[in-house]
PDB file of C-alpha atoms in Angstrom:
ATOM      1  CA  UNK A  20       0.000   0.000   0.000  1.00 61.00           C
ATOM      2  CA  UNK A  21       2.938   2.307   0.606  1.00 66.00           C
ATOM      3  CA  UNK A  22       4.155   1.917  -2.983  1.00 75.00           C
ATOM      4  CA  UNK A  23       0.713   1.621  -4.614  1.00 85.00           C
ATOM      5  CA  UNK A  24      -1.743   3.555  -2.407  1.00 82.00           C
ATOM      6  CA  UNK A  25      -4.491   3.205  -5.046  1.00 88.00           C
ATOM      7  CA  UNK A  26      -4.915  -0.408  -3.931  1.00 90.00           C
ATOM      8  CA  UNK A  27      -6.666   0.788  -0.785  1.00 89.00           C
ATOM      9  CA  UNK A  28      -9.465   2.208  -2.924  1.00 90.00           C
ATOM     10  CA  UNK A  29      -9.984  -1.107  -4.749  1.00 94.00           C
ATOM     11  CA  UNK A  30      -9.493  -3.935  -2.264  1.00 93.00           C
ATOM     12  CA  UNK A  31      -9.412  -4.535   1.450  1.00 91.00           C
ATOM     13  CA  UNK A  32      -5.948  -6.013   1.867  1.00 90.00           C
ATOM     14  CA  UNK A  33      -6.339  -8.523   4.676  1.00 86.00           C
ATOM     15  CA  UNK A  34      -3.144 -10.504   4.675  1.00 89.00           C
ATOM     16  CA  UNK A  35       0.296 -10.805   3.099  1.00 92.00           C
ATOM     17  CA  UNK A  36       1.667 -14.353   2.978  1.00 94.00           C
ATOM     18  CA  UNK A  37       5.182 -15.293   1.886  1.00 94.00           C
ATOM     19  CA  UNK A  38       5.519 -19.103   1.693  1.00 94.00           C
ATOM     20  CA  UNK A  39       9.134 -18.652   0.556  1.00 95.00           C
ATOM     21  CA  UNK A  40      11.343 -16.257  -1.375  1.00 95.00           C
ATOM     22  CA  UNK A  41      13.483 -17.347  -4.303  1.00 95.00           C
ATOM     23  CA  UNK A  42      14.331 -16.377  -7.859  1.00 96.00           C
ATOM     24  CA  UNK A  43      11.776 -17.792 -10.272  1.00 97.00           C
ATOM     25  CA  UNK A  44      14.421 -19.694 -12.231  1.00 98.00           C
ATOM     26  CA  UNK A  45      15.046 -21.645  -9.005  1.00 98.00           C
ATOM     27  CA  UNK A  46      11.410 -22.745  -8.625  1.00 97.00           C
ATOM     28  CA  UNK A  47      10.864 -26.507  -8.642  1.00 97.00           C
ATOM     29  CA  UNK A  48       7.671 -28.610  -8.759  1.00 98.00           C
ATOM     30  CA  UNK A  49       7.595 -29.073  -4.982  1.00 98.00           C
ATOM     31  CA  UNK A  50       7.211 -25.301  -4.677  1.00 98.00           C
ATOM     32  CA  UNK A  51       4.033 -25.399  -6.773  1.00 99.00           C
ATOM     33  CA  UNK A  52       2.407 -27.598  -4.162  1.00 98.00           C
ATOM     34  CA  UNK A  53       3.385 -25.170  -1.400  1.00 98.00           C
ATOM     35  CA  UNK A  54       1.952 -22.226  -3.348  1.00 98.00           C
ATOM     36  CA  UNK A  55      -1.242 -24.094  -4.253  1.00 98.00           C
ATOM     37  CA  UNK A  56      -1.840 -25.062  -0.621  1.00 98.00           C
ATOM     38  CA  UNK A  57      -1.282 -21.478   0.551  1.00 98.00           C
ATOM     39  CA  UNK A  58      -3.672 -20.138  -2.109  1.00 97.00           C
ATOM     40  CA  UNK A  59      -6.393 -22.654  -1.221  1.00 97.00           C
ATOM     41  CA  UNK A  60      -6.119 -21.713   2.453  1.00 96.00           C
ATOM     42  CA  UNK A  61      -6.775 -18.059   1.648  1.00 96.00           C
ATOM     43  CA  UNK A  62      -9.597 -18.899  -0.760  1.00 95.00           C
ATOM     44  CA  UNK A  63     -11.293 -20.946   1.932  1.00 95.00           C
ATOM     45  CA  UNK A  64     -11.004 -18.009   4.307  1.00 94.00           C
ATOM     46  CA  UNK A  65     -13.115 -16.054   1.834  1.00 92.00           C
ATOM     47  CA  UNK A  66     -10.267 -14.115   0.276  1.00 93.00           C
ATOM     48  CA  UNK A  67      -9.256 -13.692  -3.355  1.00 96.00           C
ATOM     49  CA  UNK A  68      -5.540 -14.072  -4.048  1.00 97.00           C
ATOM     50  CA  UNK A  69      -3.013 -11.908  -5.854  1.00 97.00           C
ATOM     51  CA  UNK A  70       0.140 -13.960  -6.332  1.00 98.00           C
ATOM     52  CA  UNK A  71       3.386 -12.136  -7.065  1.00 97.00           C
ATOM     53  CA  UNK A  72       5.918 -14.241  -8.967  1.00 97.00           C
ATOM     54  CA  UNK A  73       9.122 -13.761 -10.940  1.00 97.00           C
ATOM     55  CA  UNK A  74       8.374 -13.637 -14.645  1.00 97.00           C
ATOM     56  CA  UNK A  75      10.863 -16.205 -15.967  1.00 98.00           C
ATOM     57  CA  UNK A  76       8.862 -19.265 -14.884  1.00 98.00           C
ATOM     58  CA  UNK A  77       5.578 -17.583 -14.038  1.00 98.00           C
ATOM     59  CA  UNK A  78       3.734 -19.476 -16.786  1.00 98.00           C
ATOM     60  CA  UNK A  79       4.866 -22.836 -15.397  1.00 99.00           C
ATOM     61  CA  UNK A  80       3.461 -21.894 -11.994  1.00 99.00           C
ATOM     62  CA  UNK A  81       0.190 -20.504 -13.349  1.00 99.00           C
ATOM     63  CA  UNK A  82      -0.341 -23.756 -15.261  1.00 99.00           C
ATOM     64  CA  UNK A  83       0.495 -25.907 -12.231  1.00 99.00           C
ATOM     65  CA  UNK A  84      -1.874 -23.980  -9.954  1.00 99.00           C
ATOM     66  CA  UNK A  85      -4.612 -24.237 -12.583  1.00 98.00           C
ATOM     67  CA  UNK A  86      -4.463 -28.027 -12.345  1.00 98.00           C
ATOM     68  CA  UNK A  87      -3.822 -28.269  -8.592  1.00 99.00           C
ATOM     69  CA  UNK A  88      -6.565 -25.988  -7.239  1.00 98.00           C
ATOM     70  CA  UNK A  89     -10.157 -27.089  -7.840  1.00 94.00           C
ATOM     71  CA  UNK A  90     -13.450 -25.272  -7.326  1.00 92.00           C
ATOM     72  CA  UNK A  91     -12.033 -21.789  -6.999  1.00 92.00           C
ATOM     73  CA  UNK A  92     -14.404 -19.730  -4.889  1.00 89.00           C
ATOM     74  CA  UNK A  93     -12.513 -16.520  -5.671  1.00 93.00           C
ATOM     75  CA  UNK A  94     -10.112 -15.492  -8.430  1.00 95.00           C
ATOM     76  CA  UNK A  95      -6.377 -16.104  -8.218  1.00 97.00           C
ATOM     77  CA  UNK A  96      -4.531 -13.403 -10.171  1.00 98.00           C
ATOM     78  CA  UNK A  97      -0.872 -14.108 -10.904  1.00 98.00           C
ATOM     79  CA  UNK A  98       1.321 -11.079 -11.526  1.00 98.00           C
ATOM     80  CA  UNK A  99       4.940 -10.249 -12.108  1.00 96.00           C
ATOM     81  CA  UNK A 100       7.054  -7.303 -13.132  1.00 96.00           C
ATOM     82  CA  UNK A 101       9.278  -7.090 -16.184  1.00 94.00           C
ATOM     83  CA  UNK A 102      10.846  -3.871 -14.904  1.00 84.00           C
ATOM     84  CA  UNK A 103      11.807  -3.453 -11.251  1.00 79.00           C
ATOM     85  CA  UNK A 104       9.790  -1.065  -9.103  1.00 72.00           C
ATOM     86  CA  UNK A 105      12.721   1.335  -8.715  1.00 68.00           C
ATOM     87  CA  UNK A 106      12.656   2.119 -12.444  1.00 75.00           C
ATOM     88  CA  UNK A 107      10.500   4.822 -13.975  1.00 66.00           C
ATOM     89  CA  UNK A 108       9.363   2.337 -16.632  1.00 73.00           C
ATOM     90  CA  UNK A 109       8.268  -0.260 -14.070  1.00 85.00           C
ATOM     91  CA  UNK A 110       5.107  -2.178 -14.884  1.00 90.00           C
ATOM     92  CA  UNK A 111       4.675  -3.404 -11.300  1.00 91.00           C
ATOM     93  CA  UNK A 112       2.196  -0.779 -10.113  1.00 93.00           C
ATOM     94  CA  UNK A 113      -0.291  -1.067 -12.949  1.00 95.00           C
ATOM     95  CA  UNK A 114      -0.091  -4.862 -12.984  1.00 96.00           C
ATOM     96  CA  UNK A 115      -1.096  -5.102  -9.322  1.00 96.00           C
ATOM     97  CA  UNK A 116      -3.824  -2.459  -9.717  1.00 96.00           C
ATOM     98  CA  UNK A 117      -5.388  -4.386 -12.606  1.00 97.00           C
ATOM     99  CA  UNK A 118      -4.951  -7.644 -10.677  1.00 97.00           C
ATOM    100  CA  UNK A 119      -6.831  -6.089  -7.764  1.00 97.00           C
ATOM    101  CA  UNK A 120      -9.757  -5.380 -10.074  1.00 97.00           C
ATOM    102  CA  UNK A 121      -9.532  -8.971 -11.344  1.00 97.00           C
ATOM    103  CA  UNK A 122      -9.498 -10.270  -7.767  1.00 95.00           C
ATOM    104  CA  UNK A 123     -12.859  -8.674  -6.964  1.00 94.00           C
ATOM    105  CA  UNK A 124     -14.339  -9.697 -10.318  1.00 93.00           C
ATOM    106  CA  UNK A 125     -16.405 -12.667 -11.418  1.00 89.00           C
ATOM    107  CA  UNK A 126     -13.867 -14.408 -13.661  1.00 93.00           C
ATOM    108  CA  UNK A 127     -12.728 -17.453 -11.711  1.00 91.00           C
ATOM    109  CA  UNK A 128      -9.666 -19.577 -12.194  1.00 94.00           C
ATOM    110  CA  UNK A 129      -5.943 -19.042 -11.961  1.00 98.00           C
ATOM    111  CA  UNK A 130      -5.220 -16.243 -14.420  1.00 98.00           C
ATOM    112  CA  UNK A 131      -2.207 -14.129 -15.321  1.00 99.00           C
ATOM    113  CA  UNK A 132      -2.662 -10.350 -15.239  1.00 98.00           C
ATOM    114  CA  UNK A 133       0.084  -8.380 -16.993  1.00 98.00           C
ATOM    115  CA  UNK A 134       0.526  -5.386 -19.308  1.00 97.00           C
ATOM    116  CA  UNK A 135      -1.371  -5.642 -22.598  1.00 97.00           C
ATOM    117  CA  UNK A 136       0.873  -3.217 -24.481  1.00 97.00           C
ATOM    118  CA  UNK A 137       4.034  -1.210 -23.938  1.00 94.00           C
ATOM    119  CA  UNK A 138       2.118   1.780 -22.598  1.00 92.00           C
ATOM    120  CA  UNK A 139       0.225   1.993 -19.313  1.00 92.00           C
ATOM    121  CA  UNK A 140      -3.117   1.524 -21.056  1.00 96.00           C
ATOM    122  CA  UNK A 141      -4.547  -1.811 -19.899  1.00 98.00           C
ATOM    123  CA  UNK A 142      -3.641  -5.306 -18.747  1.00 98.00           C
ATOM    124  CA  UNK A 143      -4.584  -8.625 -20.264  1.00 99.00           C
ATOM    125  CA  UNK A 144      -6.160 -11.289 -18.077  1.00 99.00           C
ATOM    126  CA  UNK A 145      -4.930 -14.580 -19.520  1.00 98.00           C
ATOM    127  CA  UNK A 146      -5.925 -18.119 -18.613  1.00 98.00           C
ATOM    128  CA  UNK A 147      -3.196 -19.702 -16.488  1.00 98.00           C
ATOM    129  CA  UNK A 148      -2.706 -22.589 -18.911  1.00 99.00           C
ATOM    130  CA  UNK A 149      -2.446 -20.269 -21.922  1.00 98.00           C
ATOM    131  CA  UNK A 150      -0.099 -17.509 -20.749  1.00 99.00           C
ATOM    132  CA  UNK A 151       3.506 -17.562 -21.923  1.00 99.00           C
ATOM    133  CA  UNK A 152       6.414 -15.151 -21.612  1.00 98.00           C
ATOM    134  CA  UNK A 153       7.221 -14.177 -25.202  1.00 98.00           C
ATOM    135  CA  UNK A 154       9.909 -11.527 -24.751  1.00 98.00           C
ATOM    136  CA  UNK A 155      12.876 -11.156 -22.439  1.00 97.00           C
ATOM    137  CA  UNK A 156      12.177  -7.592 -21.358  1.00 95.00           C
ATOM    138  CA  UNK A 157       9.085  -5.994 -22.915  1.00 96.00           C
ATOM    139  CA  UNK A 158       6.406  -4.977 -20.442  1.00 94.00           C
ATOM    140  CA  UNK A 159       3.782  -6.736 -22.569  1.00 96.00           C
ATOM    141  CA  UNK A 160       5.790  -9.967 -22.750  1.00 97.00           C
ATOM    142  CA  UNK A 161       2.977 -12.275 -21.601  1.00 98.00           C
ATOM    143  CA  UNK A 162       0.631 -13.306 -24.388  1.00 98.00           C
ATOM    144  CA  UNK A 163      -2.146 -15.897 -24.728  1.00 99.00           C
ATOM    145  CA  UNK A 164      -1.083 -18.844 -26.900  1.00 99.00           C
ATOM    146  CA  UNK A 165      -3.795 -20.441 -29.065  1.00 98.00           C
ATOM    147  CA  UNK A 166      -6.418 -18.579 -27.072  1.00 98.00           C
ATOM    148  CA  UNK A 167      -7.960 -15.163 -26.642  1.00 97.00           C
ATOM    149  CA  UNK A 168      -7.376 -13.251 -23.423  1.00 98.00           C
ATOM    150  CA  UNK A 169     -10.164 -13.631 -20.921  1.00 97.00           C
ATOM    151  CA  UNK A 170     -10.427  -9.868 -20.596  1.00 98.00           C
ATOM    152  CA  UNK A 171      -8.817  -6.477 -20.883  1.00 98.00           C
ATOM    153  CA  UNK A 172      -8.675  -4.638 -17.566  1.00 98.00           C
ATOM    154  CA  UNK A 173      -7.942  -0.930 -17.265  1.00 98.00           C
ATOM    155  CA  UNK A 174      -6.457   0.680 -14.144  1.00 96.00           C
ATOM    156  CA  UNK A 175      -9.763   2.449 -13.464  1.00 96.00           C
ATOM    157  CA  UNK A 176     -11.526  -0.920 -13.267  1.00 96.00           C
ATOM    158  CA  UNK A 177     -13.117  -0.919 -16.691  1.00 97.00           C
ATOM    159  CA  UNK A 178     -13.230  -4.530 -17.884  1.00 97.00           C
ATOM    160  CA  UNK A 179     -13.876  -5.841 -21.386  1.00 97.00           C
ATOM    161  CA  UNK A 180     -14.587  -9.573 -21.370  1.00 96.00           C
ATOM    162  CA  UNK A 181     -13.144 -11.206 -24.496  1.00 96.00           C
ATOM    163  CA  UNK A 182     -13.567 -14.935 -23.963  1.00 93.00           C
ATOM    164  CA  UNK A 183     -15.775 -17.446 -22.192  1.00 86.00           C
ATOM    165  CA  UNK A 184     -14.774 -18.217 -18.632  1.00 82.00           C
ATOM    166  CA  UNK A 185     -15.755 -20.230 -15.602  1.00 77.00           C
ATOM    167  CA  UNK A 186     -17.679 -18.340 -12.893  1.00 78.00           C
ATOM    168  CA  UNK A 187     -16.613 -18.498  -9.266  1.00 80.00           C
ATOM    169  CA  UNK A 188     -17.682 -21.701  -7.526  1.00 82.00           C
ATOM    170  CA  UNK A 189     -19.611 -22.306  -4.333  1.00 85.00           C
ATOM    171  CA  UNK A 190     -18.332 -24.207  -1.323  1.00 89.00           C
ATOM    172  CA  UNK A 191     -14.690 -24.866  -0.554  1.00 94.00           C
ATOM    173  CA  UNK A 192     -11.651 -24.781  -2.802  1.00 95.00           C
ATOM    174  CA  UNK A 193      -9.835 -28.091  -3.031  1.00 96.00           C
ATOM    175  CA  UNK A 194      -6.147 -28.666  -3.603  1.00 98.00           C
ATOM    176  CA  UNK A 195      -4.392 -31.758  -4.942  1.00 98.00           C
ATOM    177  CA  UNK A 196      -0.629 -31.356  -5.229  1.00 98.00           C
ATOM    178  CA  UNK A 197       0.339 -34.847  -6.406  1.00 98.00           C
ATOM    179  CA  UNK A 198       2.936 -34.404  -9.149  1.00 99.00           C
ATOM    180  CA  UNK A 199       5.528 -36.642 -10.788  1.00 99.00           C
ATOM    181  CA  UNK A 200       8.572 -34.440 -11.277  1.00 98.00           C
ATOM    182  CA  UNK A 201      10.608 -37.010 -13.206  1.00 98.00           C
ATOM    183  CA  UNK A 202       9.412 -35.671 -16.555  1.00 98.00           C
ATOM    184  CA  UNK A 203      11.879 -34.673 -19.275  1.00 99.00           C
ATOM    185  CA  UNK A 204      11.253 -31.846 -21.729  1.00 99.00           C
ATOM    186  CA  UNK A 205      13.265 -32.574 -24.885  1.00 98.00           C
ATOM    187  CA  UNK A 206      13.607 -30.658 -28.158  1.00 98.00           C
ATOM    188  CA  UNK A 207      14.311 -32.345 -31.500  1.00 98.00           C
ATOM    189  CA  UNK A 208      16.478 -30.643 -34.116  1.00 97.00           C
ATOM    190  CA  UNK A 209      18.204 -31.618 -37.369  1.00 97.00           C
ATOM    191  CA  UNK A 210      20.696 -34.339 -36.521  1.00 96.00           C
ATOM    192  CA  UNK A 211      19.355 -34.889 -33.015  1.00 97.00           C
ATOM    193  CA  UNK A 212      20.041 -38.299 -31.514  1.00 97.00           C
ATOM    194  CA  UNK A 213      17.166 -40.111 -29.755  1.00 98.00           C
ATOM    195  CA  UNK A 214      19.819 -41.743 -27.593  1.00 97.00           C
ATOM    196  CA  UNK A 215      19.515 -38.677 -25.365  1.00 97.00           C
ATOM    197  CA  UNK A 216      16.273 -40.221 -24.112  1.00 98.00           C
ATOM    198  CA  UNK A 217      18.255 -43.123 -22.672  1.00 97.00           C
ATOM    199  CA  UNK A 218      20.025 -40.763 -20.272  1.00 98.00           C
ATOM    200  CA  UNK A 219      16.680 -39.884 -18.720  1.00 98.00           C
ATOM    201  CA  UNK A 220      15.492 -43.485 -18.683  1.00 98.00           C
ATOM    202  CA  UNK A 221      18.699 -44.560 -16.942  1.00 98.00           C
ATOM    203  CA  UNK A 222      18.005 -41.899 -14.304  1.00 98.00           C
ATOM    204  CA  UNK A 223      14.484 -43.074 -13.561  1.00 98.00           C
ATOM    205  CA  UNK A 224      12.402 -40.617 -15.563  1.00 99.00           C
ATOM    206  CA  UNK A 225       8.751 -41.573 -15.952  1.00 99.00           C
ATOM    207  CA  UNK A 226       7.616 -39.565 -18.967  1.00 99.00           C
ATOM    208  CA  UNK A 227       8.667 -37.322 -21.831  1.00 99.00           C
ATOM    209  CA  UNK A 228       7.392 -34.215 -23.542  1.00 99.00           C
ATOM    210  CA  UNK A 229       9.093 -33.901 -26.918  1.00 98.00           C
ATOM    211  CA  UNK A 230       9.018 -30.596 -28.765  1.00 98.00           C
ATOM    212  CA  UNK A 231       8.641 -31.698 -32.364  1.00 98.00           C
ATOM    213  CA  UNK A 232       8.653 -29.620 -35.518  1.00 97.00           C
ATOM    214  CA  UNK A 233       5.666 -28.292 -37.448  1.00 97.00           C
ATOM    215  CA  UNK A 234       2.590 -30.466 -37.041  1.00 96.00           C
ATOM    216  CA  UNK A 235       4.417 -32.637 -34.516  1.00 96.00           C
ATOM    217  CA  UNK A 236       7.195 -34.310 -36.482  1.00 96.00           C
ATOM    218  CA  UNK A 237      10.314 -35.991 -35.171  1.00 97.00           C
ATOM    219  CA  UNK A 238      13.209 -37.286 -37.315  1.00 96.00           C
ATOM    220  CA  UNK A 239      11.916 -40.522 -38.812  1.00 95.00           C
ATOM    221  CA  UNK A 240      13.673 -41.532 -42.064  1.00 94.00           C
ATOM    222  CA  UNK A 241      17.191 -40.831 -40.815  1.00 94.00           C
ATOM    223  CA  UNK A 242      20.211 -42.744 -39.567  1.00 94.00           C
ATOM    224  CA  UNK A 243      19.014 -42.049 -36.026  1.00 94.00           C
ATOM    225  CA  UNK A 244      15.208 -42.259 -36.171  1.00 95.00           C
ATOM    226  CA  UNK A 245      13.242 -41.080 -33.173  1.00 97.00           C
ATOM    227  CA  UNK A 246      10.075 -42.957 -34.058  1.00 96.00           C
ATOM    228  CA  UNK A 247      11.394 -46.449 -33.360  1.00 95.00           C
ATOM    229  CA  UNK A 248      12.927 -45.313 -30.061  1.00 97.00           C
ATOM    230  CA  UNK A 249       9.691 -43.652 -28.996  1.00 98.00           C
ATOM    231  CA  UNK A 250       7.752 -46.802 -29.893  1.00 97.00           C
ATOM    232  CA  UNK A 251      10.044 -48.861 -27.665  1.00 97.00           C
ATOM    233  CA  UNK A 252       9.697 -46.388 -24.781  1.00 98.00           C
ATOM    234  CA  UNK A 253       5.900 -46.273 -24.997  1.00 98.00           C
ATOM    235  CA  UNK A 254       5.770 -50.082 -25.215  1.00 97.00           C
ATOM    236  CA  UNK A 255       7.666 -50.195 -21.919  1.00 97.00           C
ATOM    237  CA  UNK A 256       4.894 -48.179 -20.240  1.00 98.00           C
ATOM    238  CA  UNK A 257       6.412 -44.693 -20.339  1.00 98.00           C
ATOM    239  CA  UNK A 258       4.290 -42.006 -22.029  1.00 99.00           C
ATOM    240  CA  UNK A 259       5.700 -39.688 -24.689  1.00 98.00           C
ATOM    241  CA  UNK A 260       3.748 -36.510 -25.467  1.00 98.00           C
ATOM    242  CA  UNK A 261       4.544 -34.520 -28.606  1.00 98.00           C
ATOM    243  CA  UNK A 262       4.103 -30.742 -28.865  1.00 98.00           C
ATOM    244  CA  UNK A 263       5.251 -28.299 -31.539  1.00 98.00           C
ATOM    245  CA  UNK A 264       8.123 -25.845 -31.438  1.00 98.00           C
ATOM    246  CA  UNK A 265       5.990 -23.398 -33.423  1.00 98.00           C
ATOM    247  CA  UNK A 266       3.869 -22.686 -30.274  1.00 97.00           C
ATOM    248  CA  UNK A 267       0.871 -21.623 -32.352  1.00 98.00           C
ATOM    249  CA  UNK A 268      -1.368 -24.177 -34.047  1.00 98.00           C
ATOM    250  CA  UNK A 269      -1.924 -27.774 -33.051  1.00 97.00           C
ATOM    251  CA  UNK A 270      -0.527 -31.246 -33.497  1.00 95.00           C
ATOM    252  CA  UNK A 271      -2.122 -33.170 -36.368  1.00 93.00           C
ATOM    253  CA  UNK A 272      -1.313 -36.891 -36.439  1.00 91.00           C
ATOM    254  CA  UNK A 273      -3.073 -37.568 -39.752  1.00 90.00           C
ATOM    255  CA  UNK A 274      -1.486 -35.365 -42.430  1.00 91.00           C
ATOM    256  CA  UNK A 275       1.785 -37.082 -43.408  1.00 89.00           C
ATOM    257  CA  UNK A 276       3.009 -40.664 -43.342  1.00 90.00           C
ATOM    258  CA  UNK A 277       5.728 -39.876 -40.801  1.00 90.00           C
ATOM    259  CA  UNK A 278       3.069 -38.443 -38.492  1.00 90.00           C
ATOM    260  CA  UNK A 279       0.909 -41.524 -38.844  1.00 90.00           C
ATOM    261  CA  UNK A 280       3.898 -43.714 -38.028  1.00 92.00           C
ATOM    262  CA  UNK A 281       4.655 -41.676 -34.898  1.00 94.00           C
ATOM    263  CA  UNK A 282       1.133 -41.504 -33.501  1.00 95.00           C
ATOM    264  CA  UNK A 283      -0.594 -44.631 -34.809  1.00 93.00           C
ATOM    265  CA  UNK A 284       2.287 -47.104 -34.698  1.00 93.00           C
ATOM    266  CA  UNK A 285       4.650 -45.710 -32.072  1.00 95.00           C
ATOM    267  CA  UNK A 286       1.638 -44.566 -29.971  1.00 97.00           C
ATOM    268  CA  UNK A 287       3.014 -41.165 -29.017  1.00 98.00           C
ATOM    269  CA  UNK A 288       0.375 -38.894 -27.460  1.00 98.00           C
ATOM    270  CA  UNK A 289      -0.420 -35.766 -29.504  1.00 98.00           C
ATOM    271  CA  UNK A 290      -0.312 -32.651 -27.323  1.00 98.00           C
ATOM    272  CA  UNK A 291      -3.227 -31.043 -29.183  1.00 98.00           C
ATOM    273  CA  UNK A 292      -2.748 -27.242 -29.050  1.00 98.00           C
ATOM    274  CA  UNK A 293      -0.885 -27.102 -25.730  1.00 99.00           C
ATOM    275  CA  UNK A 294       2.560 -25.544 -25.778  1.00 98.00           C
ATOM    276  CA  UNK A 295       5.378 -27.611 -24.311  1.00 99.00           C
ATOM    277  CA  UNK A 296       5.559 -26.101 -20.830  1.00 99.00           C
ATOM    278  CA  UNK A 297       1.870 -26.709 -20.187  1.00 99.00           C
ATOM    279  CA  UNK A 298       2.115 -30.258 -21.553  1.00 99.00           C
ATOM    280  CA  UNK A 299       5.045 -30.845 -19.183  1.00 99.00           C
ATOM    281  CA  UNK A 300       3.027 -29.674 -16.187  1.00 99.00           C
ATOM    282  CA  UNK A 301      -0.054 -31.640 -17.233  1.00 99.00           C
ATOM    283  CA  UNK A 302       1.933 -34.853 -17.742  1.00 99.00           C
ATOM    284  CA  UNK A 303       3.426 -34.405 -14.268  1.00 99.00           C
ATOM    285  CA  UNK A 304      -0.098 -34.112 -12.882  1.00 99.00           C
ATOM    286  CA  UNK A 305      -1.219 -37.156 -14.877  1.00 99.00           C
ATOM    287  CA  UNK A 306       1.619 -39.350 -13.632  1.00 99.00           C
ATOM    288  CA  UNK A 307       1.045 -38.147 -10.096  1.00 98.00           C
ATOM    289  CA  UNK A 308      -2.393 -39.764 -10.260  1.00 98.00           C
ATOM    290  CA  UNK A 309      -2.487 -42.441 -12.976  1.00 98.00           C
ATOM    291  CA  UNK A 310      -0.598 -45.616 -13.865  1.00 97.00           C
ATOM    292  CA  UNK A 311      -2.332 -47.146 -16.904  1.00 98.00           C
ATOM    293  CA  UNK A 312      -1.198 -45.854 -20.295  1.00 98.00           C
ATOM    294  CA  UNK A 313      -4.710 -45.546 -21.698  1.00 97.00           C
ATOM    295  CA  UNK A 314      -5.822 -43.546 -18.664  1.00 98.00           C
ATOM    296  CA  UNK A 315      -2.823 -41.246 -19.102  1.00 99.00           C
ATOM    297  CA  UNK A 316      -3.562 -40.883 -22.823  1.00 98.00           C
ATOM    298  CA  UNK A 317      -7.192 -39.992 -22.132  1.00 98.00           C
ATOM    299  CA  UNK A 318      -6.187 -37.515 -19.417  1.00 99.00           C
ATOM    300  CA  UNK A 319      -3.683 -35.752 -21.675  1.00 98.00           C
ATOM    301  CA  UNK A 320      -6.175 -35.420 -24.537  1.00 97.00           C
ATOM    302  CA  UNK A 321      -9.035 -34.157 -22.343  1.00 98.00           C
ATOM    303  CA  UNK A 322      -9.511 -30.447 -21.725  1.00 98.00           C
ATOM    304  CA  UNK A 323      -9.565 -29.867 -17.962  1.00 97.00           C
ATOM    305  CA  UNK A 324      -8.902 -26.181 -17.275  1.00 96.00           C
ATOM    306  CA  UNK A 325      -8.850 -24.507 -20.673  1.00 96.00           C
ATOM    307  CA  UNK A 326      -5.493 -25.932 -21.769  1.00 98.00           C
ATOM    308  CA  UNK A 327      -6.982 -27.514 -24.918  1.00 98.00           C
ATOM    309  CA  UNK A 328      -9.326 -25.855 -27.381  1.00 96.00           C
ATOM    310  CA  UNK A 329     -11.480 -28.048 -29.648  1.00 93.00           C
ATOM    311  CA  UNK A 330     -10.531 -25.972 -32.683  1.00 92.00           C
ATOM    312  CA  UNK A 331      -7.987 -23.329 -33.582  1.00 93.00           C
ATOM    313  CA  UNK A 332      -9.357 -19.814 -34.051  1.00 93.00           C
ATOM    314  CA  UNK A 333      -7.552 -17.526 -36.551  1.00 95.00           C
ATOM    315  CA  UNK A 334      -7.927 -14.488 -34.294  1.00 96.00           C
ATOM    316  CA  UNK A 335      -5.797 -16.084 -31.562  1.00 97.00           C
ATOM    317  CA  UNK A 336      -2.597 -16.023 -33.656  1.00 97.00           C
ATOM    318  CA  UNK A 337      -0.099 -13.439 -32.369  1.00 96.00           C
ATOM    319  CA  UNK A 338      -2.755 -11.710 -30.254  1.00 95.00           C
TER     320      UNK A 338
END
């Protein structure tokens, strides 16, 4: 309130909780459970939550909380700052002001609230499973991927709803923090060797998210084909989810013969229109709860908290 006195005119700040303090690049999956539990406690005390987080891994955390916290009775607005508060160009003040308006609003869920453009005009409220940091330093670095923002929020409280959303729930918020952290996120590239997967297998990893190219390709007709190695891994009971390095668009397992070999014969799981970081978090959630491959496959292909859209809308590209 000392730095942003306008907050006192918007919300009644009841409590400041600091579960821990660390740089966001040092966050690990165990921390997500701590944050989710702390958020649920405040929600069940009748309070909305504004969560301040470093921007580097903010989108991992917003995705994890989206899956871990159920039946949100109040909004959880996740904010960060691309420019520190001691700089004249800081975005911190407006981000928290807009998040305060989001916190007293009717749009439920875990959502990211950050600058919508480089000026101090408005913030975008973005679904927690769709927000991604797309620039190292711009104030409007966080954009919705394969989705529209939920809303634009101005510092004066004006709100323009842009997308369908879940209303706040009745009763008590629930939290389930079970997560399998032994998930590897691997990128293919020209000349890449699938033998890298063996390193993770030898170290007890339980699942893979592979960032393929284009529609979800991996090297197939090469001296070191990925498809046969993936088939062997899946046959051993370890799931392999494929996403695309393009970020926008969706995996399509039916277009080319190499795709059909990967998804129909090798039994890789198409990541639909999720980007890799969200697929990583979701697979960790899946393996924290499920053992059977078909159950894991169904879980990964089912939309739970807005992470999968049934079809790709042209207006979501580069929003």
